[in-house]
mmCIF file of C-alpha atoms in Angstrom:
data_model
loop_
_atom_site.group_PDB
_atom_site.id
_atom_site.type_symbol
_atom_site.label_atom_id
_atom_site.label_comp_id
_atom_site.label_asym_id
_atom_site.label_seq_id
_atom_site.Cartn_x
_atom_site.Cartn_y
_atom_site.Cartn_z
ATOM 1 C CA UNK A 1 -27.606 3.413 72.687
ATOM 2 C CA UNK A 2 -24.452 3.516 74.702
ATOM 3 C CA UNK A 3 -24.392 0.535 76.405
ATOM 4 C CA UNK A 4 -25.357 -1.046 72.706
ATOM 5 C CA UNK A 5 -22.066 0.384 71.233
ATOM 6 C CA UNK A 6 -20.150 -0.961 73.895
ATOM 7 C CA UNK A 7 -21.611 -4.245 74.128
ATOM 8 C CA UNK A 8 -21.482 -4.714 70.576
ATOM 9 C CA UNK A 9 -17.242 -3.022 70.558
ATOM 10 C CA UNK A 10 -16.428 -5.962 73.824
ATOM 11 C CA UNK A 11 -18.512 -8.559 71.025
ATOM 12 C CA UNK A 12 -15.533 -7.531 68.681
ATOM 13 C CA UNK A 13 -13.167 -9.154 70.640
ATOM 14 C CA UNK A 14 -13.590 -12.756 70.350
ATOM 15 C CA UNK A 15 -14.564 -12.562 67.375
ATOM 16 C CA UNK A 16 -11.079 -11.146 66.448
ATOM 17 C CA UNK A 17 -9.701 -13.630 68.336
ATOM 18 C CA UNK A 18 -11.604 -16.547 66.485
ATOM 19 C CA UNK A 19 -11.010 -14.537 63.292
ATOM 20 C CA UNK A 20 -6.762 -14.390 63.940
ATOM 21 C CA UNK A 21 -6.885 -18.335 64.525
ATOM 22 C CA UNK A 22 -8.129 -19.100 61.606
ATOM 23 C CA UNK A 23 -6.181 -16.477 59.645
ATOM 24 C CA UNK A 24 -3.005 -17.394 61.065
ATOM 25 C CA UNK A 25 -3.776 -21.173 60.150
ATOM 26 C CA UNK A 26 -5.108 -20.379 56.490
ATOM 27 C CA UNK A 27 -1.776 -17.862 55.801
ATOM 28 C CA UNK A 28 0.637 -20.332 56.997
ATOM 29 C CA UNK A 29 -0.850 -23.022 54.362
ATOM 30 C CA UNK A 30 -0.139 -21.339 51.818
ATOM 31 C CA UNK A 31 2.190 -23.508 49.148
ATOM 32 C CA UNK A 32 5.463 -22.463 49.261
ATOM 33 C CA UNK A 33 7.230 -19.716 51.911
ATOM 34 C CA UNK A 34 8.149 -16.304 52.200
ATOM 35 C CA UNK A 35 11.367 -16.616 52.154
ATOM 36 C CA UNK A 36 11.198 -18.414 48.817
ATOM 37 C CA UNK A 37 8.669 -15.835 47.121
ATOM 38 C CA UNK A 38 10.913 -12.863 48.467
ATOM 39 C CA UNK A 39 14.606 -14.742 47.326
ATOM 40 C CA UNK A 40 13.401 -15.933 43.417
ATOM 41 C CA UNK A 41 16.139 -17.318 42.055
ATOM 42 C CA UNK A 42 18.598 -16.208 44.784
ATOM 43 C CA UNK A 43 16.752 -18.953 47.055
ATOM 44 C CA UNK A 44 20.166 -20.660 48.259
ATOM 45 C CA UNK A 45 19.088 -22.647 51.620
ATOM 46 C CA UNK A 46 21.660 -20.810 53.398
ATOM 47 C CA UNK A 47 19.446 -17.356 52.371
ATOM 48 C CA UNK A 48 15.968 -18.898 52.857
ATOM 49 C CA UNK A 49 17.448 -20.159 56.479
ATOM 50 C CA UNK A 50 18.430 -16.211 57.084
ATOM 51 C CA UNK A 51 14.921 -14.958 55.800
ATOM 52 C CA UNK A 52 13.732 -17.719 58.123
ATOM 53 C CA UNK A 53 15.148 -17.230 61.043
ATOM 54 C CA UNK A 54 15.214 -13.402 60.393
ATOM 55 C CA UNK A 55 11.550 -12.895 60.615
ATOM 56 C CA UNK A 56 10.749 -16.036 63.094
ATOM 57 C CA UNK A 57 9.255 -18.291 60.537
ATOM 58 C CA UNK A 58 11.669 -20.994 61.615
ATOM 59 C CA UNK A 59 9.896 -21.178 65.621
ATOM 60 C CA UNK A 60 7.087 -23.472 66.305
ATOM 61 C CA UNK A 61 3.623 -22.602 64.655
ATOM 62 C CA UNK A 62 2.143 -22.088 68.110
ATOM 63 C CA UNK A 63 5.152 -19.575 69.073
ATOM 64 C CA UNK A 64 4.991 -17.927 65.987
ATOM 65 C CA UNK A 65 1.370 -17.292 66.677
ATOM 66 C CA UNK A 66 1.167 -15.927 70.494
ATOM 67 C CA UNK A 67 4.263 -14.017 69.220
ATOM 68 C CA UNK A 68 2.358 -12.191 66.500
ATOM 69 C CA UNK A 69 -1.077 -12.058 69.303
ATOM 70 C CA UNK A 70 0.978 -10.483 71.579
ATOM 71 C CA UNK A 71 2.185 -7.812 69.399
ATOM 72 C CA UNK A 72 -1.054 -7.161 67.751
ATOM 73 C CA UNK A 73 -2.234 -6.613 71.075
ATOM 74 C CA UNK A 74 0.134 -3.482 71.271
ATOM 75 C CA UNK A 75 -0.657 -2.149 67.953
ATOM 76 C CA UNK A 76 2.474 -3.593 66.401
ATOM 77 C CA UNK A 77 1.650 -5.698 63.153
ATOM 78 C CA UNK A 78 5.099 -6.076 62.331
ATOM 79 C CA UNK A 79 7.067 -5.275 59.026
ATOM 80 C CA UNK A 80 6.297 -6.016 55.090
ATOM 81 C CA UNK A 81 8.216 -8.676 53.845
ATOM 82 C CA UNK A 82 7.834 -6.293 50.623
ATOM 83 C CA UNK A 83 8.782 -2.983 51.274
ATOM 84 C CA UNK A 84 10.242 -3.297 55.012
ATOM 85 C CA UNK A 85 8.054 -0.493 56.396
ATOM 86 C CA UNK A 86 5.299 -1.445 59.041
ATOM 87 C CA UNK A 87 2.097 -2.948 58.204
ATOM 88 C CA UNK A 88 0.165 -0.175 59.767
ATOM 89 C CA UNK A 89 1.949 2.396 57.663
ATOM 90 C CA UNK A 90 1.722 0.492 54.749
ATOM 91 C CA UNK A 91 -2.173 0.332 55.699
ATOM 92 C CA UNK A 92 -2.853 3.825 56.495
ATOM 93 C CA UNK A 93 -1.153 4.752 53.301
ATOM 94 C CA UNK A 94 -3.224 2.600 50.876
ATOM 95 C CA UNK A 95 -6.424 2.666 52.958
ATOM 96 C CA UNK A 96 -7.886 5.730 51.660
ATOM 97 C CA UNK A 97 -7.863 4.932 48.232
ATOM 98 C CA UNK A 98 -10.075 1.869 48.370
ATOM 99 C CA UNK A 99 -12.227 3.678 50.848
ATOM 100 C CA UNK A 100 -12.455 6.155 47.810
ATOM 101 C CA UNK A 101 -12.981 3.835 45.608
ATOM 102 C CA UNK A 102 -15.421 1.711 47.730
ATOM 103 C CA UNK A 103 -17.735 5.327 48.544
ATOM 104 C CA UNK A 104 -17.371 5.815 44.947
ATOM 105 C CA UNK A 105 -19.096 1.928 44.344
ATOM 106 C CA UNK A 106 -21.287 2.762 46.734
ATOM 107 C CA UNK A 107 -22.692 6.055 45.488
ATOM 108 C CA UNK A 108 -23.394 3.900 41.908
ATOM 109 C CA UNK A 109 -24.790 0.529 43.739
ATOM 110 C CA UNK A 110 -27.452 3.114 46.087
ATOM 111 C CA UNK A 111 -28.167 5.983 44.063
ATOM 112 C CA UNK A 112 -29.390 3.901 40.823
ATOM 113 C CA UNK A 113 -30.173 0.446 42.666
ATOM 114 C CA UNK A 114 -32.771 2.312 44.967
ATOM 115 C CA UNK A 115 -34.549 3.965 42.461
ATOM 116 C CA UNK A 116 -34.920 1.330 39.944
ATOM 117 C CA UNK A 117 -35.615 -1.626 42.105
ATOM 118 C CA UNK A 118 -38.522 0.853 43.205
ATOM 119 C CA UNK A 119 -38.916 1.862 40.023
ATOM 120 C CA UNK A 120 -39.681 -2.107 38.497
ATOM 121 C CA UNK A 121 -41.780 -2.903 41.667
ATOM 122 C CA UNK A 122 -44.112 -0.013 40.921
ATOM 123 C CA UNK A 123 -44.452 -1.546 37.663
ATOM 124 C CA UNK A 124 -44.743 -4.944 38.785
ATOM 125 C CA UNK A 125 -45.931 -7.425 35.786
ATOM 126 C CA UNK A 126 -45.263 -5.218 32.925
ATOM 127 C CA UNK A 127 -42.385 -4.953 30.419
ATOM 128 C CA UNK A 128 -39.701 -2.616 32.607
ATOM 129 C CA UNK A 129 -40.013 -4.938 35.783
ATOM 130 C CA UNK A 130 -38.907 -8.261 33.359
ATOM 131 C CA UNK A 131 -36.122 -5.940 32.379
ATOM 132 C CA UNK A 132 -34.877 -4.621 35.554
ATOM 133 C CA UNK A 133 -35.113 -8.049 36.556
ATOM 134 C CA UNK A 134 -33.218 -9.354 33.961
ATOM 135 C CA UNK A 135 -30.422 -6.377 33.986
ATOM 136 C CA UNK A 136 -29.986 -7.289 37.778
ATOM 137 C CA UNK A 137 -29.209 -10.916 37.056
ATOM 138 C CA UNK A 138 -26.978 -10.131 34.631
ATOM 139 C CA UNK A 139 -25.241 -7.096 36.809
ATOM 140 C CA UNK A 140 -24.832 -10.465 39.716
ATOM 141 C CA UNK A 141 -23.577 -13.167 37.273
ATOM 142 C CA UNK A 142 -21.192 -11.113 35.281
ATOM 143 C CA UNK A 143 -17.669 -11.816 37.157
ATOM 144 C CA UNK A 144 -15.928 -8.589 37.832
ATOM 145 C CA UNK A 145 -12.637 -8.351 36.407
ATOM 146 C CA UNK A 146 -14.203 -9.495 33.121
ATOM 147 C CA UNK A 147 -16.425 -6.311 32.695
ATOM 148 C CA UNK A 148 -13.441 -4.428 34.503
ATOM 149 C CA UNK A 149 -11.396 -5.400 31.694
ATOM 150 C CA UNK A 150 -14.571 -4.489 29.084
ATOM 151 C CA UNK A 151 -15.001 -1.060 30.436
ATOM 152 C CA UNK A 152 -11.297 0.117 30.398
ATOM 153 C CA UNK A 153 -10.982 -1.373 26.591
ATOM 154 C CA UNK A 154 -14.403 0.316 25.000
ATOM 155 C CA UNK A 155 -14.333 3.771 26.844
ATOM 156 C CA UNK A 156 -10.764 4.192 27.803
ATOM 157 C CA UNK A 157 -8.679 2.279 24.652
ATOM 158 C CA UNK A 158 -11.223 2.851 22.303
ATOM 159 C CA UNK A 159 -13.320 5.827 22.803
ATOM 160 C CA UNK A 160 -10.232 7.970 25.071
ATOM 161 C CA UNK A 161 -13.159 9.454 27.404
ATOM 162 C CA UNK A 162 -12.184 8.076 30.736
ATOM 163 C CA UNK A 163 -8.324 7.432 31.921
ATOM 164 C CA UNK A 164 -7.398 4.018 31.897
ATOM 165 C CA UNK A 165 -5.698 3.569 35.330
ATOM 166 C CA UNK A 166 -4.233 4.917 38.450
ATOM 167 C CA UNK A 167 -5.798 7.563 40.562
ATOM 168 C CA UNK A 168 -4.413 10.635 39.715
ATOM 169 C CA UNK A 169 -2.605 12.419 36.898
ATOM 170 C CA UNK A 170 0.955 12.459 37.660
ATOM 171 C CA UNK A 171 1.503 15.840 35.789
ATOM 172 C CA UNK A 172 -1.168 17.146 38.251
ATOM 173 C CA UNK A 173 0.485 19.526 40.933
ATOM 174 C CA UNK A 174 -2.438 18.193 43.820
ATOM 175 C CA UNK A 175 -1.933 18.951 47.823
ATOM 176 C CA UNK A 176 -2.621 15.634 49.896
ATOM 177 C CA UNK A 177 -3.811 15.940 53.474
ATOM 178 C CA UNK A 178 -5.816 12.898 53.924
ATOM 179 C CA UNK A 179 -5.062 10.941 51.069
ATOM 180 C CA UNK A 180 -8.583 11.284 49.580
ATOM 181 C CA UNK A 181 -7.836 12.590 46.648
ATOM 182 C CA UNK A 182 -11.226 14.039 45.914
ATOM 183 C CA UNK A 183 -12.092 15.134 49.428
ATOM 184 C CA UNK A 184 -8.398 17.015 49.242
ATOM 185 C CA UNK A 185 -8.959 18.600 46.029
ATOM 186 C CA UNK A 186 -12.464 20.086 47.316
ATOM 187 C CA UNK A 187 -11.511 21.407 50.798
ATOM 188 C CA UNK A 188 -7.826 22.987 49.434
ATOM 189 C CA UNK A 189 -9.503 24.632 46.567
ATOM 190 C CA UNK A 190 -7.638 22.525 43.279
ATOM 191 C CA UNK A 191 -11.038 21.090 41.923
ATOM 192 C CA UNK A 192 -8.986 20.454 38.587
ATOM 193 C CA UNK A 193 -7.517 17.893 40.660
ATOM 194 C CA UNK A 194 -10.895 16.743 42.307
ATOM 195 C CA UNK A 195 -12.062 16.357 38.783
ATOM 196 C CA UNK A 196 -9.335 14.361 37.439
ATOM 197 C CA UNK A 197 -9.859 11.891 40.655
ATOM 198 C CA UNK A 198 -13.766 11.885 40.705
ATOM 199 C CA UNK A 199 -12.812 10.743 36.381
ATOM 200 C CA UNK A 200 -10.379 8.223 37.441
ATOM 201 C CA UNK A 201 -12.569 6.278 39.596
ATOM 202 C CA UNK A 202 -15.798 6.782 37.252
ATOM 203 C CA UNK A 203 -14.274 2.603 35.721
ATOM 204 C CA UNK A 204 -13.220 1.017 38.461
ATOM 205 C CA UNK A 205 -16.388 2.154 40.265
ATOM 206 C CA UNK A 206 -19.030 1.024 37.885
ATOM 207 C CA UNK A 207 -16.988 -2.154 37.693
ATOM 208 C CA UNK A 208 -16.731 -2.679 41.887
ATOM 209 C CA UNK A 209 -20.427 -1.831 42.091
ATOM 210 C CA UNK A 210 -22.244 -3.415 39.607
ATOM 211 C CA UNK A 211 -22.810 -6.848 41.479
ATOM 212 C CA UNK A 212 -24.225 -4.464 44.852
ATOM 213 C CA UNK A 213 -26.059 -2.222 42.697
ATOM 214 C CA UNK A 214 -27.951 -5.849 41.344
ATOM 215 C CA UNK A 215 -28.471 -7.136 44.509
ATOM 216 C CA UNK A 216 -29.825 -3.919 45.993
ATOM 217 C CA UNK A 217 -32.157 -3.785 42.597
ATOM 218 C CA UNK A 218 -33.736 -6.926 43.653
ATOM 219 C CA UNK A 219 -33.883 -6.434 47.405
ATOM 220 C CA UNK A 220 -34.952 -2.931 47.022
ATOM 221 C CA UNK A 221 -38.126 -4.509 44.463
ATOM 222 C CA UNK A 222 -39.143 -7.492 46.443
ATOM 223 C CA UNK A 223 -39.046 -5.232 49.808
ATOM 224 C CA UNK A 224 -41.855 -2.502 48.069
ATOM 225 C CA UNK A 225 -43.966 -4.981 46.548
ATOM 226 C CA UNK A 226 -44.009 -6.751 50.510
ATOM 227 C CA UNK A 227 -45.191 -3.211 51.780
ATOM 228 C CA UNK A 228 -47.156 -1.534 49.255
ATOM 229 C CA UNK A 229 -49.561 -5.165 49.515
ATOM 230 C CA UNK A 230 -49.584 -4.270 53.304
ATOM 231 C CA UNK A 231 -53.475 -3.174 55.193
ATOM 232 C CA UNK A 232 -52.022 -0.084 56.414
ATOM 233 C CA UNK A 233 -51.024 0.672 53.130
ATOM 234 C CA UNK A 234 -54.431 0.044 51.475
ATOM 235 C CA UNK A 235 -56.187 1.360 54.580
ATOM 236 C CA UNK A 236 -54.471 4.585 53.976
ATOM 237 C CA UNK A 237 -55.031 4.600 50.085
ATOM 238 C CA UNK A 238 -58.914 3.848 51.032
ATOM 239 C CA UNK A 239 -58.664 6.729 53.390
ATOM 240 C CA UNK A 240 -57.631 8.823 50.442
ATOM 241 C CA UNK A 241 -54.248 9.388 51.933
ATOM 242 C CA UNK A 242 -52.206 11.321 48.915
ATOM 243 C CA UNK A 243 -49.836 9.228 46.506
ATOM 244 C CA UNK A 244 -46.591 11.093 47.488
ATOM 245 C CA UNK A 245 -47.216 10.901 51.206
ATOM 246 C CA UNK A 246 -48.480 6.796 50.569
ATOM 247 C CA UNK A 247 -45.066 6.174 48.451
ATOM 248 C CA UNK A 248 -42.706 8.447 50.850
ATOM 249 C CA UNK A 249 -44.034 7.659 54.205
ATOM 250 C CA UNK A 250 -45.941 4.303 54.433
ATOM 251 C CA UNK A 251 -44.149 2.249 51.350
ATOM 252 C CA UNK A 252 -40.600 3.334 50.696
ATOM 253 C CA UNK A 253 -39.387 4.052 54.519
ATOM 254 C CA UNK A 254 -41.424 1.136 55.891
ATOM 255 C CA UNK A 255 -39.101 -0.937 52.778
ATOM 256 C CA UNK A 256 -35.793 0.457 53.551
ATOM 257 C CA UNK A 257 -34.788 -2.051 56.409
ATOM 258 C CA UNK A 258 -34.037 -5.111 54.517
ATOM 259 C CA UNK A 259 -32.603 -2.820 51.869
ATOM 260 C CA UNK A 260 -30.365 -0.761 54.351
ATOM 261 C CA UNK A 261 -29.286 -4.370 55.918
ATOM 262 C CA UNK A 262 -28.217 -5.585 52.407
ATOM 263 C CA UNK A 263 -26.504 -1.751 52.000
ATOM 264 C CA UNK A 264 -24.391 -2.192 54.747
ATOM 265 C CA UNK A 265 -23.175 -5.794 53.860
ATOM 266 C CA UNK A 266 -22.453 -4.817 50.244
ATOM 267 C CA UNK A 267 -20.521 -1.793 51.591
ATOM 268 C CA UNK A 268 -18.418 -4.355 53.927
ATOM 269 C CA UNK A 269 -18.146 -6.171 50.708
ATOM 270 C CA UNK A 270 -16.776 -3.705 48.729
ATOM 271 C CA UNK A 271 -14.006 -2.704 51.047
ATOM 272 C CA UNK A 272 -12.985 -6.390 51.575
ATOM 273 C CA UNK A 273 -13.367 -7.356 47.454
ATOM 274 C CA UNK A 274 -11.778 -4.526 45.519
ATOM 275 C CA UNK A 275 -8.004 -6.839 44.780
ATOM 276 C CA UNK A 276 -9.752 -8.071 40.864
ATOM 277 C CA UNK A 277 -10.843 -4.093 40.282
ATOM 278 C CA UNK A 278 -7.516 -2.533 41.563
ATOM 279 C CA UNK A 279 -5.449 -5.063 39.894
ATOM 280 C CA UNK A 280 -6.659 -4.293 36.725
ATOM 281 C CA UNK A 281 -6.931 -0.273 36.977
ATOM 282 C CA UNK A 282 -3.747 -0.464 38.628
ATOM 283 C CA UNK A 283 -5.048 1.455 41.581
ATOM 284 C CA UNK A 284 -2.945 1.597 44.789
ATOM 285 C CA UNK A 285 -5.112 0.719 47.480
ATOM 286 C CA UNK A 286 -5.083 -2.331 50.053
ATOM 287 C CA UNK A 287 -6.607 -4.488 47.061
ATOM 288 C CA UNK A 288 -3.740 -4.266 44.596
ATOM 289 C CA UNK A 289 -1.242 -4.772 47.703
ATOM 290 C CA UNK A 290 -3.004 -7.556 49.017
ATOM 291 C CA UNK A 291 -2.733 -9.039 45.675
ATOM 292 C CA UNK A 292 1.100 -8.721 45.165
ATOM 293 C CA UNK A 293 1.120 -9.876 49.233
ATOM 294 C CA UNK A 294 -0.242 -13.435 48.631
ATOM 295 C CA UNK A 295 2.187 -14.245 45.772
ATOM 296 C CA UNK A 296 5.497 -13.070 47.975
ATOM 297 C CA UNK A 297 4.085 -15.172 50.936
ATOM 298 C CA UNK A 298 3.666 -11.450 52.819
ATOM 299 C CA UNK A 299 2.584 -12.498 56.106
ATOM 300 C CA UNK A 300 2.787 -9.411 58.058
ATOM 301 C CA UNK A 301 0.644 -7.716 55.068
ATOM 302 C CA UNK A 302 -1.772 -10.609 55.051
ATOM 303 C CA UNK A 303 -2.309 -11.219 58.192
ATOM 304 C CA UNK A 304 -2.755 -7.238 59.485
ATOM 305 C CA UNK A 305 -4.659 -6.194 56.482
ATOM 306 C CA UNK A 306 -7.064 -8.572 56.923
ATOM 307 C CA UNK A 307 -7.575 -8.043 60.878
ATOM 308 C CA UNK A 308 -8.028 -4.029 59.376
ATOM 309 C CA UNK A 309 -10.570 -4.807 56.600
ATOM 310 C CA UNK A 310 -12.531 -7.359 59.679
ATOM 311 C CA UNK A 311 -12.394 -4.590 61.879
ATOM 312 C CA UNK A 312 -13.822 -2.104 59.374
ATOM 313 C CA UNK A 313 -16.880 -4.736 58.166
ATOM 314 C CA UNK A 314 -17.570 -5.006 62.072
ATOM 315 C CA UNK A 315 -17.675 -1.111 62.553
ATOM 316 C CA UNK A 316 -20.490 -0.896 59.308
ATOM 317 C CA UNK A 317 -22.576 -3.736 60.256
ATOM 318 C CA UNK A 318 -22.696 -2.123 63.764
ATOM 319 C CA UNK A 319 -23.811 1.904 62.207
ATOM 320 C CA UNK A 320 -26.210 -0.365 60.150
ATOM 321 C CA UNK A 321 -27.739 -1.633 62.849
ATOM 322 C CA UNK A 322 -28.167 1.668 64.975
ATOM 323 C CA UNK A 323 -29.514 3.075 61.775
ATOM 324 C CA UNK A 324 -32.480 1.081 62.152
ATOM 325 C CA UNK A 325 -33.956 2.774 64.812
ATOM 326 C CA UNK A 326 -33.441 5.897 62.582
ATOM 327 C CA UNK A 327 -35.462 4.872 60.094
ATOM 328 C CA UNK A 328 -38.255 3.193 62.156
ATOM 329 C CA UNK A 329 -38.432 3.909 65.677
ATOM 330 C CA UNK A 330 -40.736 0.871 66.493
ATOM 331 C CA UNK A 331 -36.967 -1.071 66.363
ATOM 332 C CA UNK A 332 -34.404 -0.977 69.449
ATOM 333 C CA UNK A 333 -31.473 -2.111 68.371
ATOM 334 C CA UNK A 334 -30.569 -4.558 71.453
#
């Protein structure tokens, strides 16, 4: 298991590599500059040429990139354009709330996509499997920000049961230690403020998780109705092997490994896709800034975020695969 870790960590290097080649390139085609996006109207040349030559962007392309290689490789991901304060302290600011917000999506996606996609595939043929079927490809074609934007008008405009943005209430005296504003509330003791976080990410939750929650539906269907048409299956049921121990043992655990897989992609996903939902709850994690970072032509911000969120999708596709010898020891993970 060790040496699988590691091997899989030293993987994680070229890929990084490969991945900061083709980030650099794609960030530095962007239309326009960041001098430009940063100046407005102040964009004299004489002002763009300080910006420029300020931050580098008037070197070579190939300087400019072992320049920012070589100081990624020390842990510095240099300064927002934005705000002036380091990337990394911009990122371990923000970080937590779309890891919030992404556990949050999660939590919704699993705990209802599980049971109904096994739900419908119990029921294969009849009128509730059609209509999980049909909710799921609804829940995947719906774009995001739209039903973001229906959500926050019908139950926070209209009906006043859920707030309408931000994480927190302001007026609400809450201690911060990690930045997790629910995890903070629950371990200092203010669960008024645990409640008022776990309410303002009920929206932008069921709006990030909708699409996983489909996709897990129909993954989570077409994975039972594989196994529970397997012999061992029917050898068991025609060795009168009890219903619970059939469904619990031999159908649902033997169906969790293509369902886990497609788990641990959407929760990459999530962490990587939540700029529409935080734009539009105006909730201050890496999404929202990433947002306001591609129209200022943020390079430091762009280009370090993005190495963070690869990083982070690396780290949960590798737990996913050690998880599968968890849940059926027949598979090493190599």
């Amino acid at each position: 298991m060790l040496r699988t870790i590691g091997r899989r960590l030293l993987l994680l290097i070229p890929t990084l590599f490969g991945l900061s080649i083709l980030l650099f390139a794609w960030v530095r085609a962007l239309p326009g500059g960041p001098a430009v996006a940063l100046l407005g109207e102040r964009a004299t040349p004489e002002a763009v040429e300080r910006i420029n030559e300020l931050y580098g962007f008037n070197e070579p392309l190939y300087v400019q990139y072992f320049t920012w290689l070589g100081r990624l490789a020390t842990g510095d991901f240099g300064s927002s354009i934005q705000t002036g304060r380091p990337v990394l302290e911009e990122f371990v600011r923000r970080f937590p709330a779309t890891l919030e917000l992404s556990i949050a999506a999660l939590i919704v996606a699993v705990g209802i996509g599980i049971p109904l996609g096994y739900w419908a595939a119990r029921r294969h043929g009849k009128i509730w499997d059609h209509t999980a079927v049909v909710l799921s490809l609804i829940g995947i074609t719906i774009p995001v920000f739209f039903l973001a934007f229906i959500l926050k008008y019908v139950f926070a405009v209209q009906l006043g049961w859920l707030p309408s943005d931000g994480r927190q209430n302001p007026r609400i005296d809450a201690t911060h230690y990690t930045n997790l504003y629910v995890f903070d509330g629950l371990i200092t003791g203010e669960f008024d403020a645990s409640w008022d976080a776990i309410l303002h990410l009920i929206l932008p939750a069921l709006a990030l998780g909708t699409i996983p929650l489909a996709i897990i539906v129909r993954i989570t269907r077409a994975s039972v109705l594989e196994v529970q048409n397997a012999d061992y299956v029917r050898t068991g049921r025609a060795k009168g092997i009890g219903t619970g121990t059939l469904r619990n043992r031999f159908i649902l655990r033997n169906a969790m490994l293509p369902v886990i897989t497609t788990v641990g992609l959407q929760a990459g996903l999530l962490i990587s896709g939540a700029v529409l939902t935080e734009t539009v709850f105006a909730f201050p994690g890496i999404g929202q800034f990433l947002a306001r970072a591609i129209f200022t032509r943020d390079f430091p911000v762009l280009q370090g975020f993005i190495i963070f969120i690869a990083i982070a999708y690396a780290l949960i596709n590798l737990l996913v695969d050690l998880s599968y010898s968890v849940i059926d020891p027949r598979v090493r993970v190599q």
